[in-house]
GROMACS .gro file of C-alpha atoms in nm:
model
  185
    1UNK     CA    1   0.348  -0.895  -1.950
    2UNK     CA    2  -0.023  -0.846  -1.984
    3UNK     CA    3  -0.157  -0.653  -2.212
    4UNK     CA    4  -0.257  -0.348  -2.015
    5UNK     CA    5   0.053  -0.293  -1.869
    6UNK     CA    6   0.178  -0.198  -2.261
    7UNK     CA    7  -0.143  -0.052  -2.331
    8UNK     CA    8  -0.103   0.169  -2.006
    9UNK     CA    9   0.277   0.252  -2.089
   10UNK     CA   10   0.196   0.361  -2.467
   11UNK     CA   11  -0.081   0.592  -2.365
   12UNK     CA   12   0.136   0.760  -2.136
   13UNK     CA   13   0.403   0.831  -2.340
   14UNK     CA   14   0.175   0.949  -2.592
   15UNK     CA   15  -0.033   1.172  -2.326
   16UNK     CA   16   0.285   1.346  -2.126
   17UNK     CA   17   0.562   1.279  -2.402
   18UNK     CA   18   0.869   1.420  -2.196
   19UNK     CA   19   0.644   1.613  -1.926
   20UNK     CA   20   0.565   1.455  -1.598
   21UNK     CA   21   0.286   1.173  -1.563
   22UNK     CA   22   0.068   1.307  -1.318
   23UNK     CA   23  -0.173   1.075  -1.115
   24UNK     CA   24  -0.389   1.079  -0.817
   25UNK     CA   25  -0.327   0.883  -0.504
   26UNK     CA   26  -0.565   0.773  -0.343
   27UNK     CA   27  -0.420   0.596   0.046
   28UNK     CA   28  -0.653   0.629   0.382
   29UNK     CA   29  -0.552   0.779   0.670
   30UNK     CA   30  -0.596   0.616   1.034
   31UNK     CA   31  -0.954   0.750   1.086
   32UNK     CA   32  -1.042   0.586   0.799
   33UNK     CA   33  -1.124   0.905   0.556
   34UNK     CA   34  -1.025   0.875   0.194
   35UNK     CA   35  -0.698   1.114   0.143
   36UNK     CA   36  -0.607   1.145  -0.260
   37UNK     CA   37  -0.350   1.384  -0.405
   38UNK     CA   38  -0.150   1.451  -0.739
   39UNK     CA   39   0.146   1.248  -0.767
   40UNK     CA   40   0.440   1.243  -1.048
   41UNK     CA   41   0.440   0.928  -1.222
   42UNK     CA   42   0.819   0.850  -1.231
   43UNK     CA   43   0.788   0.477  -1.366
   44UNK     CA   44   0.576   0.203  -1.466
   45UNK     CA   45   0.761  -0.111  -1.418
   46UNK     CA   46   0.732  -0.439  -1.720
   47UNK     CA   47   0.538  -0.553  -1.406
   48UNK     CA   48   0.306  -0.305  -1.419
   49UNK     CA   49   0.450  -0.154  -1.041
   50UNK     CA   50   0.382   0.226  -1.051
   51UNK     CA   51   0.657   0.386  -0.883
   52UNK     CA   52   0.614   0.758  -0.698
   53UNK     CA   53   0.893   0.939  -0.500
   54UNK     CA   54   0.830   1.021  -0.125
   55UNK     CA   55   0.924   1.226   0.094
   56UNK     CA   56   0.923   1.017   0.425
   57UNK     CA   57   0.795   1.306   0.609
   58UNK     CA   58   0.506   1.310   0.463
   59UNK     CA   59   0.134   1.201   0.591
   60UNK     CA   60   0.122   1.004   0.295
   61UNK     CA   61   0.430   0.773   0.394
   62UNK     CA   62   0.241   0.685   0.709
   63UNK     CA   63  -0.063   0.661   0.571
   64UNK     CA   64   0.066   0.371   0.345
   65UNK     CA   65   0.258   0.205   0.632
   66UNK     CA   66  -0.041   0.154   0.826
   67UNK     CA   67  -0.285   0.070   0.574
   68UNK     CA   68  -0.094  -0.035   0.243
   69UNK     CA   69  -0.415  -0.008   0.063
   70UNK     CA   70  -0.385   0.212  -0.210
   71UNK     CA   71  -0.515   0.354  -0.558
   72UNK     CA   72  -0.325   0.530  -0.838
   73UNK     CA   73  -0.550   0.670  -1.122
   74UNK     CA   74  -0.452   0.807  -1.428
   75UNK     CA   75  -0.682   1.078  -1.640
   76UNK     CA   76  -0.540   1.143  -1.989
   77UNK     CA   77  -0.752   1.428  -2.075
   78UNK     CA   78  -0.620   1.415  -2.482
   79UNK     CA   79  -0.661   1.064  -2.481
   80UNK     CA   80  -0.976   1.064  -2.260
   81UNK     CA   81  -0.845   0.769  -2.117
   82UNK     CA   82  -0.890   0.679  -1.749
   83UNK     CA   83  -0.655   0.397  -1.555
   84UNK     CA   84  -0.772   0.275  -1.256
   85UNK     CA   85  -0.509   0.060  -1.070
   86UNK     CA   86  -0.569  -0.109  -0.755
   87UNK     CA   87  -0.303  -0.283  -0.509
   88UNK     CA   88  -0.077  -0.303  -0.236
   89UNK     CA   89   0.138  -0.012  -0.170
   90UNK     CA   90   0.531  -0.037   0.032
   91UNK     CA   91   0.745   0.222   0.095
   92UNK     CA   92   1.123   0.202   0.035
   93UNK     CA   93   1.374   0.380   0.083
   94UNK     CA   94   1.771   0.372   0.198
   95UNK     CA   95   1.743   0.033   0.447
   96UNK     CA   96   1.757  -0.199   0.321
   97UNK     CA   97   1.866  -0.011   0.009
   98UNK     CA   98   1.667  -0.064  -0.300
   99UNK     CA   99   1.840  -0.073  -0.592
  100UNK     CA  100   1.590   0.172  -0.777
  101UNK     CA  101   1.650   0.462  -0.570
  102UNK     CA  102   1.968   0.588  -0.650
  103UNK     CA  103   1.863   0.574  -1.073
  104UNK     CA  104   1.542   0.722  -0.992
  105UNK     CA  105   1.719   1.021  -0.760
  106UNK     CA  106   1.982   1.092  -1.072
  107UNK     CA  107   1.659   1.071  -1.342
  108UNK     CA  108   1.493   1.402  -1.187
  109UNK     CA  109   1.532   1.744  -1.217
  110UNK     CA  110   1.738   1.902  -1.017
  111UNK     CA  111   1.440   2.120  -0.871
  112UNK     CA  112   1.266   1.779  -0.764
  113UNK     CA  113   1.572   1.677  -0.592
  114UNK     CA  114   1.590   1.978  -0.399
  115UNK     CA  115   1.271   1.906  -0.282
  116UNK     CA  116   1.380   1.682  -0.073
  117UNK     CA  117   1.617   1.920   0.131
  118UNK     CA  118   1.348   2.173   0.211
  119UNK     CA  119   1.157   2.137   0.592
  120UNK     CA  120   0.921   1.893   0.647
  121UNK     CA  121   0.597   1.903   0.381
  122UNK     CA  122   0.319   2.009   0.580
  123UNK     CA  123   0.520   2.130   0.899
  124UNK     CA  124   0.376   2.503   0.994
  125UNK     CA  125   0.565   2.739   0.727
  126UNK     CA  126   0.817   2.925   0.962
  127UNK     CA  127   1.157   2.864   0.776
  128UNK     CA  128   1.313   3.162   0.609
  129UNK     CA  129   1.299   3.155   0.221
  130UNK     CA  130   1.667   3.062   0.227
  131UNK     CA  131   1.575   2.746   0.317
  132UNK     CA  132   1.412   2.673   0.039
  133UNK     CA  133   1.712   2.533  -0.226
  134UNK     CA  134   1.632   2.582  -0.547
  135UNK     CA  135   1.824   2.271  -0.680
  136UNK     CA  136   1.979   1.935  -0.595
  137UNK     CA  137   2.288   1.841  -0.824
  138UNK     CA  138   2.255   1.430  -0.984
  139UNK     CA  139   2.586   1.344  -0.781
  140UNK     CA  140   2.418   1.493  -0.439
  141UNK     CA  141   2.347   1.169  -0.298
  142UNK     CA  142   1.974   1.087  -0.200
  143UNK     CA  143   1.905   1.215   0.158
  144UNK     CA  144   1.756   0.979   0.430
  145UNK     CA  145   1.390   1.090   0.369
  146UNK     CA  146   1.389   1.075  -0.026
  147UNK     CA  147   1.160   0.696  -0.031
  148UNK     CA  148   0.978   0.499  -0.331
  149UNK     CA  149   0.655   0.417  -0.308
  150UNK     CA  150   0.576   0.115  -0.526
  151UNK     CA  151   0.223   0.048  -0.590
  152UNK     CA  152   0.202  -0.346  -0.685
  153UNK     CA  153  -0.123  -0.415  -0.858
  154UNK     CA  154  -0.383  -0.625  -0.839
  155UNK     CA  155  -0.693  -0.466  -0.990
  156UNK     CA  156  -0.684  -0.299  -1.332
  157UNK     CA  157  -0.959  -0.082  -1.526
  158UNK     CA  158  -0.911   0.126  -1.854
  159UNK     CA  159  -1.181   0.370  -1.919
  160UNK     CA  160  -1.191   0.469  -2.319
  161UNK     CA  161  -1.451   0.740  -2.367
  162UNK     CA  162  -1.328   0.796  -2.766
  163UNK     CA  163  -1.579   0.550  -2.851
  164UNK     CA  164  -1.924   0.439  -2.907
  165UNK     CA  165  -2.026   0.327  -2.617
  166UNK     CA  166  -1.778   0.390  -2.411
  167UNK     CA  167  -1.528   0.086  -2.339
  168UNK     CA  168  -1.446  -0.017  -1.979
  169UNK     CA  169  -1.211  -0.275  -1.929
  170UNK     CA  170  -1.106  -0.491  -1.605
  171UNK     CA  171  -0.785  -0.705  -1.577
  172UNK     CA  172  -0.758  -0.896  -1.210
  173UNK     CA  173  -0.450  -1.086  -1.067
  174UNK     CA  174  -0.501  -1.427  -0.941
  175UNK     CA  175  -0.194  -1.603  -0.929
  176UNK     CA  176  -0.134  -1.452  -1.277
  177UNK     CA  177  -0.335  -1.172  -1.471
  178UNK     CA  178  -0.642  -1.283  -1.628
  179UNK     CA  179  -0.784  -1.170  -1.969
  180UNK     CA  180  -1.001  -0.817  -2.011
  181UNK     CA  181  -1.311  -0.828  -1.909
  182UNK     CA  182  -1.567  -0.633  -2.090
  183UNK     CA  183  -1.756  -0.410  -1.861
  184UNK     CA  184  -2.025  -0.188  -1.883
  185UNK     CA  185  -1.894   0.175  -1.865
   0.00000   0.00000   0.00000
C-alpha cells in the first residue's frame, strides 16, 4: 500500500469521524465543459479506489461512460488538508454484479437508500411529494439504477497548509506507485 493511501484514510477518519466524507467530482461532459459536484465518500479501498454511489440516471453516470476521466478532491477544512486524486473512473452496478454493491447498499442510511427510489435526479420536478420515500429498509434490495462509481487512481497530491511553507506532495503510478515527490505548493 503506498503511503498516501494510509495517510489519506487517517485524515479522513480524523476530519468526518462517523459523518459523511464529502468530496468534489470533477467528470466532463460531452461538450467538453468541466462539470464538478459534492459527492459522499463511501470508501477508500487498501488500493486507494475511491468509491461513490450513483444513481444511473444521473448526468454524471454518462458523463463518466463517455469520458472516464475523472477527479475526486478532498478539502479537510480542520485539517487544512487538500487531496487531489487523479484517474480512471467505471461505473458498476447490478450486471455483471459487483460484489461491493450489495455491502455498500446495506452500509447507508436508510434516507440514502431511499434516494434511489425517488424520480429521476434532474428530471423537471412534477411528481407529487408522495413520491418522495423517506426511507429504504437494509433488506430492500438495491434497485436497478443504484451503481458504484470507482475512481482508480493514478495521480496523487496532498496539500498540507499547517505548515511552514506549505507542503505539497505528488505520488504517480507507473506500473507501481512511486515515492512523494516534494513540490512546491
Amino acid at each position: 500500500m503506498s503511503e498516501w493511501i494510509g495517510e489519506l484514510q487517517s485524515a479522513l477518519s480524523r476530519e468526518f469521524g462517523d459523518k459523511p466524507q464529502l468530496a468534489t467530482l470533477a467528470t466532463v461532459d460531452r461538450s467538453g465543459a468541466p462539470r464538478a459536484r459534492t459527492v459522499v465518500c463511501r470508501r477508500v479501498g487498501d488500493d486507494g479506489n475511491v468509491l461513490i454511489v450513483s444513481d444511473s440516471r444521473s448526468e454524471k453516470n454518462d458523463q463518466i461512460k463517455a469520458s472516464p476521466q475523472a477527479e475526486v478532491v478532498f478539502w479537510l477544512p480542520t485539517l487544512r488538508e487538500q487531496f487531489r486524486i487523479l484517474g480512471a473512473a467505471r461505473v458498476t452496478g447490478g450486471s455483471p454484479p459487483d460484489p461491493l454493491r450489495p455491502e455498500i447498499w446495506q452500509q447507508m442510511s436508510p434516507a440514502a437508500r431511499a434516494l434511489f427510489f425517488w424520480p429521476a435526479p434532474g428530471a423537471r420536478k412534477i411528481d407529487p411529494p408522495e413520491s418522495f420515500r423517506l426511507e429504504a429498509p437494509a433488506d430492500a434490495p438495491p434497485p436497478a439504477n443504484f451503481e458504484l462509481i470507482v475512481v482508480r487512481p493514478r495521480r496523487v497530491e496532498h496539500l498540507q497548509l499547517t505548515v511552514h511553507p506549505h507542503r505539497r506532495r505528488r505520488w504517480m503510478l507507473a506500473g507501481k506507485w512511486s515515492a512523494a515527490a516534494e513540490l512546491n505548493p
